[in-house]
Amino acid sequence: MENSKYFIYWIGLSALLIAGSAAAFSVYGLAKLFSGAFLSVVVMAGALELGKLVTASFLYRYWNMINWFQKVYMTIATIVLVFITSAGIFGYLSNAYQGATLEFEKQSTELLTIEERIEQLDEDKDFLKEELEVAISELPDNYITAKRKLREEYNPQITQLNQELLEYKTRRADLEIELVSTGVDVGPAIYLARTFGTDIDTVVKFFIFILIFVFDPLAVMLVIAYNQALIDRNKDKQTLPDTPGNKPASQHENWQDIYSQPMGFTALQEEEEFEEDNERMDIIGQNGNDGLHYDDVEPREENDPRPYSPDLTPTAKGGIRTK
């Protein structure tokens, strides 16, 4: 792809998409963090995101032209803005994670409470049964009426406990079904947490940090790469041959140049004429200006009123004869 003429556009498109999405996530995350002034934070964060990209491009293009104060300040400002953008992305992803796990955590907490209540009711029921058995065992065998009264006193309490247990167990079954459907959203996080033997929050924080480490820094680097590609393309255009539209000559033009050259007898005749002209010029150069290549010239009076119109006739020596 690097040899394709469209590669520079792929760089620009990638830089635009990554930088745009990073800016959108960061602006939203910062706005949620300062929700009291949501619109103001959106405007401020958006302007800073645009300024960060322009500053990075400016530093790359004019690094050798600016003074040291501009270099230091603008570099530090760009790095700080990268950290601010990463913090905004962290806030956005954390908020998304909390929104996805809020219902899951709520149901999980309710399920734990129900299980504790069921365990407590089971203990109370077992205690009542044991107490009833002890009370009956203390009575003589012929105290049948007393034993019956004891059972009548304990049975309503045990029945009530059984009813409560049935209700809580029914609710627990419903919650377990709801957790299955709700856990689909955070299922991968749960699986990773079990794999690494840690909680879900730790796993999610780890992946969020990985994302923000490569997200906005990659966007800035792609913007710089796009500027570099533009500069290199302009240099290549300046070094192209001087042809119409800076385009190489077509095959048709090359063939036309080849077949427009003289060939055969015509070429030989032109070559002989060219050699004769060279010999004639050599003779003129050897004779110099001492008049060896001129014949006698008729002298003229100084005050001769006739106009001077010499008759120039070539000589065999390669010079001219004037009359």
JSON list of C-alpha atoms in Angstrom, two decimals, residues 11-196:
[
{"chain": "A", "resi": 11, "resn": "ILE", "atom": "CA", "xyz": [-3.01, 8.05, 6.43]},
{"chain": "A", "resi": 12, "resn": "GLY", "atom": "CA", "xyz": [-5.17, 11.16, 6.53]},
{"chain": "A", "resi": 13, "resn": "LEU", "atom": "CA", "xyz": [-8.39, 9.17, 6.88]},
{"chain": "A", "resi": 14, "resn": "SER", "atom": "CA", "xyz": [-6.94, 7.05, 9.71]},
{"chain": "A", "resi": 15, "resn": "ALA", "atom": "CA", "xyz": [-5.69, 10.14, 11.51]},
{"chain": "A", "resi": 16, "resn": "LEU", "atom": "CA", "xyz": [-9.09, 11.82, 11.12]},
{"chain": "A", "resi": 17, "resn": "LEU", "atom": "CA", "xyz": [-11.06, 8.83, 12.41]},
{"chain": "A", "resi": 18, "resn": "ILE", "atom": "CA", "xyz": [-8.83, 8.06, 15.39]},
{"chain": "A", "resi": 19, "resn": "ALA", "atom": "CA", "xyz": [-8.33, 11.69, 16.38]},
{"chain": "A", "resi": 20, "resn": "GLY", "atom": "CA", "xyz": [-12.04, 12.43, 15.91]},
{"chain": "A", "resi": 21, "resn": "SER", "atom": "CA", "xyz": [-13.24, 9.49, 17.97]},
{"chain": "A", "resi": 22, "resn": "ALA", "atom": "CA", "xyz": [-10.66, 10.19, 20.68]},
{"chain": "A", "resi": 23, "resn": "ALA", "atom": "CA", "xyz": [-11.78, 13.81, 20.82]},
{"chain": "A", "resi": 24, "resn": "ALA", "atom": "CA", "xyz": [-15.46, 12.82, 20.98]},
{"chain": "A", "resi": 25, "resn": "PHE", "atom": "CA", "xyz": [-14.91, 10.32, 23.81]},
{"chain": "A", "resi": 26, "resn": "SER", "atom": "CA", "xyz": [-12.70, 12.74, 25.72]},
{"chain": "A", "resi": 27, "resn": "VAL", "atom": "CA", "xyz": [-15.10, 15.68, 25.37]},
{"chain": "A", "resi": 28, "resn": "TYR", "atom": "CA", "xyz": [-18.03, 13.56, 26.51]},
{"chain": "A", "resi": 29, "resn": "GLY", "atom": "CA", "xyz": [-16.05, 12.13, 29.43]},
{"chain": "A", "resi": 30, "resn": "LEU", "atom": "CA", "xyz": [-14.91, 15.56, 30.62]},
{"chain": "A", "resi": 31, "resn": "ALA", "atom": "CA", "xyz": [-18.43, 16.93, 30.22]},
{"chain": "A", "resi": 32, "resn": "LYS", "atom": "CA", "xyz": [-19.80, 14.11, 32.39]},
{"chain": "A", "resi": 33, "resn": "LEU", "atom": "CA", "xyz": [-17.10, 14.81, 34.96]},
{"chain": "A", "resi": 34, "resn": "PHE", "atom": "CA", "xyz": [-18.11, 18.49, 35.11]},
{"chain": "A", "resi": 35, "resn": "SER", "atom": "CA", "xyz": [-21.79, 17.95, 34.43]},
{"chain": "A", "resi": 36, "resn": "GLY", "atom": "CA", "xyz": [-22.71, 21.26, 36.09]},
{"chain": "A", "resi": 37, "resn": "ALA", "atom": "CA", "xyz": [-21.41, 23.14, 33.03]},
{"chain": "A", "resi": 38, "resn": "PHE", "atom": "CA", "xyz": [-21.89, 20.52, 30.33]},
{"chain": "A", "resi": 39, "resn": "LEU", "atom": "CA", "xyz": [-22.09, 22.81, 27.27]},
{"chain": "A", "resi": 40, "resn": "SER", "atom": "CA", "xyz": [-19.20, 25.02, 28.39]},
{"chain": "A", "resi": 41, "resn": "VAL", "atom": "CA", "xyz": [-16.96, 22.02, 28.97]},
{"chain": "A", "resi": 42, "resn": "VAL", "atom": "CA", "xyz": [-17.86, 20.61, 25.53]},
{"chain": "A", "resi": 43, "resn": "VAL", "atom": "CA", "xyz": [-16.85, 23.88, 23.82]},
{"chain": "A", "resi": 44, "resn": "MET", "atom": "CA", "xyz": [-13.66, 24.22, 25.84]},
{"chain": "A", "resi": 45, "resn": "ALA", "atom": "CA", "xyz": [-12.55, 20.60, 25.42]},
{"chain": "A", "resi": 46, "resn": "GLY", "atom": "CA", "xyz": [-13.36, 20.62, 21.70]},
{"chain": "A", "resi": 47, "resn": "ALA", "atom": "CA", "xyz": [-11.25, 23.74, 21.14]},
{"chain": "A", "resi": 48, "resn": "LEU", "atom": "CA", "xyz": [-8.35, 22.21, 23.08]},
{"chain": "A", "resi": 49, "resn": "GLU", "atom": "CA", "xyz": [-8.54, 19.01, 21.04]},
{"chain": "A", "resi": 50, "resn": "LEU", "atom": "CA", "xyz": [-8.34, 20.96, 17.78]},
{"chain": "A", "resi": 51, "resn": "GLY", "atom": "CA", "xyz": [-5.53, 23.12, 19.13]},
{"chain": "A", "resi": 52, "resn": "LYS", "atom": "CA", "xyz": [-3.56, 20.04, 20.16]},
{"chain": "A", "resi": 53, "resn": "LEU", "atom": "CA", "xyz": [-3.59, 18.61, 16.64]},
{"chain": "A", "resi": 54, "resn": "VAL", "atom": "CA", "xyz": [-2.74, 21.95, 15.03]},
{"chain": "A", "resi": 55, "resn": "THR", "atom": "CA", "xyz": [0.10, 22.48, 17.52]},
{"chain": "A", "resi": 56, "resn": "ALA", "atom": "CA", "xyz": [1.58, 19.04, 16.77]},
{"chain": "A", "resi": 57, "resn": "SER", "atom": "CA", "xyz": [1.45, 19.79, 13.03]},
{"chain": "A", "resi": 58, "resn": "PHE", "atom": "CA", "xyz": [2.99, 23.22, 13.52]},
{"chain": "A", "resi": 59, "resn": "LEU", "atom": "CA", "xyz": [5.86, 21.83, 15.59]},
{"chain": "A", "resi": 60, "resn": "TYR", "atom": "CA", "xyz": [6.69, 19.27, 12.92]},
{"chain": "A", "resi": 61, "resn": "ARG", "atom": "CA", "xyz": [6.57, 21.74, 10.04]},
{"chain": "A", "resi": 62, "resn": "TYR", "atom": "CA", "xyz": [8.31, 24.73, 11.64]},
{"chain": "A", "resi": 63, "resn": "TRP", "atom": "CA", "xyz": [10.59, 23.16, 14.24]},
{"chain": "A", "resi": 64, "resn": "ASN", "atom": "CA", "xyz": [13.73, 24.70, 12.71]},
{"chain": "A", "resi": 65, "resn": "MET", "atom": "CA", "xyz": [12.15, 28.15, 12.36]},
{"chain": "A", "resi": 66, "resn": "ILE", "atom": "CA", "xyz": [10.77, 28.83, 15.86]},
{"chain": "A", "resi": 67, "resn": "ASN", "atom": "CA", "xyz": [12.66, 29.84, 18.99]},
{"chain": "A", "resi": 68, "resn": "TRP", "atom": "CA", "xyz": [13.39, 27.61, 21.97]},
{"chain": "A", "resi": 69, "resn": "PHE", "atom": "CA", "xyz": [10.57, 29.06, 24.11]},
{"chain": "A", "resi": 70, "resn": "GLN", "atom": "CA", "xyz": [7.97, 28.15, 21.51]},
{"chain": "A", "resi": 71, "resn": "LYS", "atom": "CA", "xyz": [9.47, 24.66, 21.16]},
{"chain": "A", "resi": 72, "resn": "VAL", "atom": "CA", "xyz": [9.44, 23.99, 24.92]},
{"chain": "A", "resi": 73, "resn": "TYR", "atom": "CA", "xyz": [6.04, 25.49, 25.68]},
{"chain": "A", "resi": 74, "resn": "MET", "atom": "CA", "xyz": [4.18, 24.02, 22.70]},
{"chain": "A", "resi": 75, "resn": "THR", "atom": "CA", "xyz": [5.73, 20.58, 23.26]},
{"chain": "A", "resi": 76, "resn": "ILE", "atom": "CA", "xyz": [4.74, 20.58, 26.95]},
{"chain": "A", "resi": 77, "resn": "ALA", "atom": "CA", "xyz": [1.26, 21.85, 26.09]},
{"chain": "A", "resi": 78, "resn": "THR", "atom": "CA", "xyz": [0.77, 19.07, 23.53]},
{"chain": "A", "resi": 79, "resn": "ILE", "atom": "CA", "xyz": [1.87, 16.38, 26.00]},
{"chain": "A", "resi": 80, "resn": "VAL", "atom": "CA", "xyz": [-0.38, 17.77, 28.74]},
{"chain": "A", "resi": 81, "resn": "LEU", "atom": "CA", "xyz": [-3.33, 17.86, 26.34]},
{"chain": "A", "resi": 82, "resn": "VAL", "atom": "CA", "xyz": [-2.65, 14.22, 25.43]},
{"chain": "A", "resi": 83, "resn": "PHE", "atom": "CA", "xyz": [-2.92, 13.33, 29.14]},
{"chain": "A", "resi": 84, "resn": "ILE", "atom": "CA", "xyz": [-6.12, 15.40, 29.47]},
{"chain": "A", "resi": 85, "resn": "THR", "atom": "CA", "xyz": [-7.62, 13.63, 26.47]},
{"chain": "A", "resi": 86, "resn": "SER", "atom": "CA", "xyz": [-6.64, 10.25, 27.94]},
{"chain": "A", "resi": 87, "resn": "ALA", "atom": "CA", "xyz": [-8.27, 11.21, 31.24]},
{"chain": "A", "resi": 88, "resn": "GLY", "atom": "CA", "xyz": [-11.46, 12.15, 29.41]},
{"chain": "A", "resi": 89, "resn": "ILE", "atom": "CA", "xyz": [-11.45, 8.84, 27.55]},
{"chain": "A", "resi": 90, "resn": "PHE", "atom": "CA", "xyz": [-10.95, 7.03, 30.87]},
{"chain": "A", "resi": 91, "resn": "GLY", "atom": "CA", "xyz": [-13.96, 8.85, 32.29]},
{"chain": "A", "resi": 92, "resn": "TYR", "atom": "CA", "xyz": [-16.08, 8.00, 29.26]},
{"chain": "A", "resi": 93, "resn": "LEU", "atom": "CA", "xyz": [-15.20, 4.29, 29.30]},
{"chain": "A", "resi": 94, "resn": "SER", "atom": "CA", "xyz": [-15.60, 4.08, 33.08]},
{"chain": "A", "resi": 95, "resn": "ASN", "atom": "CA", "xyz": [-19.04, 5.64, 32.83]},
{"chain": "A", "resi": 96, "resn": "ALA", "atom": "CA", "xyz": [-19.98, 3.18, 30.08]},
{"chain": "A", "resi": 97, "resn": "TYR", "atom": "CA", "xyz": [-18.76, 0.27, 32.21]},
{"chain": "A", "resi": 98, "resn": "GLN", "atom": "CA", "xyz": [-20.69, 1.46, 35.23]},
{"chain": "A", "resi": 99, "resn": "GLY", "atom": "CA", "xyz": [-23.83, 1.86, 33.15]},
{"chain": "A", "resi": 100, "resn": "ALA", "atom": "CA", "xyz": [-23.50, -1.69, 31.83]},
{"chain": "A", "resi": 101, "resn": "THR", "atom": "CA", "xyz": [-22.80, -3.21, 35.25]},
{"chain": "A", "resi": 102, "resn": "LEU", "atom": "CA", "xyz": [-25.13, -1.09, 37.37]},
{"chain": "A", "resi": 103, "resn": "GLU", "atom": "CA", "xyz": [-28.13, -3.38, 36.97]},
{"chain": "A", "resi": 104, "resn": "PHE", "atom": "CA", "xyz": [-25.91, -6.43, 37.26]},
{"chain": "A", "resi": 105, "resn": "GLU", "atom": "CA", "xyz": [-24.38, -5.22, 40.50]},
{"chain": "A", "resi": 106, "resn": "LYS", "atom": "CA", "xyz": [-27.81, -4.29, 41.84]},
{"chain": "A", "resi": 107, "resn": "GLN", "atom": "CA", "xyz": [-29.19, -7.73, 41.14]},
{"chain": "A", "resi": 108, "resn": "SER", "atom": "CA", "xyz": [-26.08, -9.40, 42.52]},
{"chain": "A", "resi": 109, "resn": "THR", "atom": "CA", "xyz": [-26.35, -7.45, 45.77]},
{"chain": "A", "resi": 110, "resn": "GLU", "atom": "CA", "xyz": [-30.03, -8.31, 46.08]},
{"chain": "A", "resi": 111, "resn": "LEU", "atom": "CA", "xyz": [-29.25, -11.97, 45.45]},
{"chain": "A", "resi": 112, "resn": "LEU", "atom": "CA", "xyz": [-26.63, -11.99, 48.20]},
{"chain": "A", "resi": 113, "resn": "THR", "atom": "CA", "xyz": [-29.11, -10.42, 50.62]},
{"chain": "A", "resi": 114, "resn": "ILE", "atom": "CA", "xyz": [-31.78, -13.01, 49.77]},
{"chain": "A", "resi": 115, "resn": "GLU", "atom": "CA", "xyz": [-29.34, -15.86, 50.24]},
{"chain": "A", "resi": 116, "resn": "GLU", "atom": "CA", "xyz": [-28.36, -14.54, 53.66]},
{"chain": "A", "resi": 117, "resn": "ARG", "atom": "CA", "xyz": [-32.03, -14.21, 54.61]},
{"chain": "A", "resi": 118, "resn": "ILE", "atom": "CA", "xyz": [-32.75, -17.77, 53.45]},
{"chain": "A", "resi": 119, "resn": "GLU", "atom": "CA", "xyz": [-29.84, -19.05, 55.51]},
{"chain": "A", "resi": 120, "resn": "GLN", "atom": "CA", "xyz": [-31.10, -17.19, 58.58]},
{"chain": "A", "resi": 121, "resn": "LEU", "atom": "CA", "xyz": [-34.64, -18.54, 58.15]},
{"chain": "A", "resi": 122, "resn": "ASP", "atom": "CA", "xyz": [-33.31, -22.08, 57.82]},
{"chain": "A", "resi": 123, "resn": "GLU", "atom": "CA", "xyz": [-31.43, -21.65, 61.08]},
{"chain": "A", "resi": 124, "resn": "ASP", "atom": "CA", "xyz": [-34.54, -20.27, 62.82]},
{"chain": "A", "resi": 125, "resn": "LYS", "atom": "CA", "xyz": [-36.65, -23.18, 61.59]},
{"chain": "A", "resi": 126, "resn": "ASP", "atom": "CA", "xyz": [-34.08, -25.72, 62.72]},
{"chain": "A", "resi": 127, "resn": "PHE", "atom": "CA", "xyz": [-33.89, -24.01, 66.11]},
{"chain": "A", "resi": 128, "resn": "LEU", "atom": "CA", "xyz": [-37.69, -24.15, 66.54]},
{"chain": "A", "resi": 129, "resn": "LYS", "atom": "CA", "xyz": [-37.79, -27.80, 65.62]},
{"chain": "A", "resi": 130, "resn": "GLU", "atom": "CA", "xyz": [-35.02, -28.67, 68.06]},
{"chain": "A", "resi": 131, "resn": "GLU", "atom": "CA", "xyz": [-36.69, -26.63, 70.80]},
{"chain": "A", "resi": 132, "resn": "LEU", "atom": "CA", "xyz": [-39.97, -28.44, 70.18]},
{"chain": "A", "resi": 133, "resn": "GLU", "atom": "CA", "xyz": [-38.32, -31.85, 70.30]},
{"chain": "A", "resi": 134, "resn": "VAL", "atom": "CA", "xyz": [-36.58, -31.01, 73.56]},
{"chain": "A", "resi": 135, "resn": "ALA", "atom": "CA", "xyz": [-39.80, -29.75, 75.14]},
{"chain": "A", "resi": 136, "resn": "ILE", "atom": "CA", "xyz": [-41.68, -32.87, 74.12]},
{"chain": "A", "resi": 137, "resn": "SER", "atom": "CA", "xyz": [-38.90, -35.18, 75.31]},
{"chain": "A", "resi": 138, "resn": "GLU", "atom": "CA", "xyz": [-39.02, -33.62, 78.79]},
{"chain": "A", "resi": 139, "resn": "LEU", "atom": "CA", "xyz": [-42.70, -34.50, 79.22]},
{"chain": "A", "resi": 140, "resn": "PRO", "atom": "CA", "xyz": [-43.74, -37.96, 80.40]},
{"chain": "A", "resi": 141, "resn": "ASP", "atom": "CA", "xyz": [-45.10, -40.35, 77.83]},
{"chain": "A", "resi": 142, "resn": "ASN", "atom": "CA", "xyz": [-48.64, -40.18, 79.26]},
{"chain": "A", "resi": 143, "resn": "TYR", "atom": "CA", "xyz": [-48.78, -36.36, 78.79]},
{"chain": "A", "resi": 144, "resn": "ILE", "atom": "CA", "xyz": [-50.23, -36.65, 75.34]},
{"chain": "A", "resi": 145, "resn": "THR", "atom": "CA", "xyz": [-52.41, -33.55, 75.62]},
{"chain": "A", "resi": 146, "resn": "ALA", "atom": "CA", "xyz": [-49.48, -31.41, 76.75]},
{"chain": "A", "resi": 147, "resn": "LYS", "atom": "CA", "xyz": [-47.37, -32.62, 73.87]},
{"chain": "A", "resi": 148, "resn": "ARG", "atom": "CA", "xyz": [-50.18, -31.81, 71.44]},
{"chain": "A", "resi": 149, "resn": "LYS", "atom": "CA", "xyz": [-50.44, -28.28, 72.86]},
{"chain": "A", "resi": 150, "resn": "LEU", "atom": "CA", "xyz": [-46.70, -27.78, 72.43]},
{"chain": "A", "resi": 151, "resn": "ARG", "atom": "CA", "xyz": [-46.90, -28.79, 68.76]},
{"chain": "A", "resi": 152, "resn": "GLU", "atom": "CA", "xyz": [-49.85, -26.47, 68.25]},
{"chain": "A", "resi": 153, "resn": "GLU", "atom": "CA", "xyz": [-47.81, -23.61, 69.70]},
{"chain": "A", "resi": 154, "resn": "TYR", "atom": "CA", "xyz": [-44.73, -24.24, 67.52]},
{"chain": "A", "resi": 155, "resn": "ASN", "atom": "CA", "xyz": [-46.39, -25.27, 64.27]},
{"chain": "A", "resi": 156, "resn": "PRO", "atom": "CA", "xyz": [-47.63, -21.76, 63.30]},
{"chain": "A", "resi": 157, "resn": "GLN", "atom": "CA", "xyz": [-44.14, -20.34, 63.76]},
{"chain": "A", "resi": 158, "resn": "ILE", "atom": "CA", "xyz": [-42.58, -23.12, 61.71]},
{"chain": "A", "resi": 159, "resn": "THR", "atom": "CA", "xyz": [-45.26, -22.72, 59.03]},
{"chain": "A", "resi": 160, "resn": "GLN", "atom": "CA", "xyz": [-44.61, -19.00, 58.84]},
{"chain": "A", "resi": 161, "resn": "LEU", "atom": "CA", "xyz": [-40.88, -19.62, 58.45]},
{"chain": "A", "resi": 162, "resn": "ASN", "atom": "CA", "xyz": [-41.56, -22.14, 55.69]},
{"chain": "A", "resi": 163, "resn": "GLN", "atom": "CA", "xyz": [-43.74, -19.62, 53.87]},
{"chain": "A", "resi": 164, "resn": "GLU", "atom": "CA", "xyz": [-41.05, -16.94, 54.06]},
{"chain": "A", "resi": 165, "resn": "LEU", "atom": "CA", "xyz": [-38.45, -19.43, 52.87]},
{"chain": "A", "resi": 166, "resn": "LEU", "atom": "CA", "xyz": [-40.60, -20.31, 49.89]},
{"chain": "A", "resi": 167, "resn": "GLU", "atom": "CA", "xyz": [-41.01, -16.65, 48.94]},
{"chain": "A", "resi": 168, "resn": "TYR", "atom": "CA", "xyz": [-37.30, -15.89, 49.20]},
{"chain": "A", "resi": 169, "resn": "LYS", "atom": "CA", "xyz": [-36.33, -18.98, 47.26]},
{"chain": "A", "resi": 170, "resn": "THR", "atom": "CA", "xyz": [-38.76, -18.03, 44.51]},
{"chain": "A", "resi": 171, "resn": "ARG", "atom": "CA", "xyz": [-37.29, -14.54, 44.38]},
{"chain": "A", "resi": 172, "resn": "ARG", "atom": "CA", "xyz": [-33.78, -16.00, 44.30]},
{"chain": "A", "resi": 173, "resn": "ALA", "atom": "CA", "xyz": [-34.65, -18.16, 41.30]},
{"chain": "A", "resi": 174, "resn": "ASP", "atom": "CA", "xyz": [-36.05, -15.15, 39.44]},
{"chain": "A", "resi": 175, "resn": "LEU", "atom": "CA", "xyz": [-32.92, -13.10, 40.18]},
{"chain": "A", "resi": 176, "resn": "GLU", "atom": "CA", "xyz": [-30.66, -15.87, 38.94]},
{"chain": "A", "resi": 177, "resn": "ILE", "atom": "CA", "xyz": [-32.56, -15.90, 35.64]},
{"chain": "A", "resi": 178, "resn": "GLU", "atom": "CA", "xyz": [-32.31, -12.11, 35.35]},
{"chain": "A", "resi": 179, "resn": "LEU", "atom": "CA", "xyz": [-28.59, -12.24, 36.11]},
{"chain": "A", "resi": 180, "resn": "VAL", "atom": "CA", "xyz": [-28.06, -14.63, 33.24]},
{"chain": "A", "resi": 181, "resn": "SER", "atom": "CA", "xyz": [-29.57, -12.14, 30.75]},
{"chain": "A", "resi": 182, "resn": "THR", "atom": "CA", "xyz": [-27.94, -9.10, 32.38]},
{"chain": "A", "resi": 183, "resn": "GLY", "atom": "CA", "xyz": [-24.55, -10.78, 32.66]},
{"chain": "A", "resi": 184, "resn": "VAL", "atom": "CA", "xyz": [-24.32, -11.05, 28.87]},
{"chain": "A", "resi": 185, "resn": "ASP", "atom": "CA", "xyz": [-23.17, -7.41, 28.74]},
{"chain": "A", "resi": 186, "resn": "VAL", "atom": "CA", "xyz": [-20.34, -8.00, 31.21]},
{"chain": "A", "resi": 187, "resn": "GLY", "atom": "CA", "xyz": [-19.82, -11.67, 30.46]},
{"chain": "A", "resi": 188, "resn": "PRO", "atom": "CA", "xyz": [-16.31, -11.26, 28.98]},
{"chain": "A", "resi": 189, "resn": "ALA", "atom": "CA", "xyz": [-15.20, -9.21, 31.99]},
{"chain": "A", "resi": 190, "resn": "ILE", "atom": "CA", "xyz": [-16.54, -11.87, 34.34]},
{"chain": "A", "resi": 191, "resn": "TYR", "atom": "CA", "xyz": [-14.72, -14.59, 32.41]},
{"chain": "A", "resi": 192, "resn": "LEU", "atom": "CA", "xyz": [-11.43, -12.64, 32.45]},
{"chain": "A", "resi": 193, "resn": "ALA", "atom": "CA", "xyz": [-11.82, -11.90, 36.14]},
{"chain": "A", "resi": 194, "resn": "ARG", "atom": "CA", "xyz": [-12.24, -15.60, 36.85]},
{"chain": "A", "resi": 195, "resn": "THR", "atom": "CA", "xyz": [-9.29, -16.46, 34.59]},
{"chain": "A", "resi": 196, "resn": "PHE", "atom": "CA", "xyz": [-6.88, -14.09, 36.35]}
]
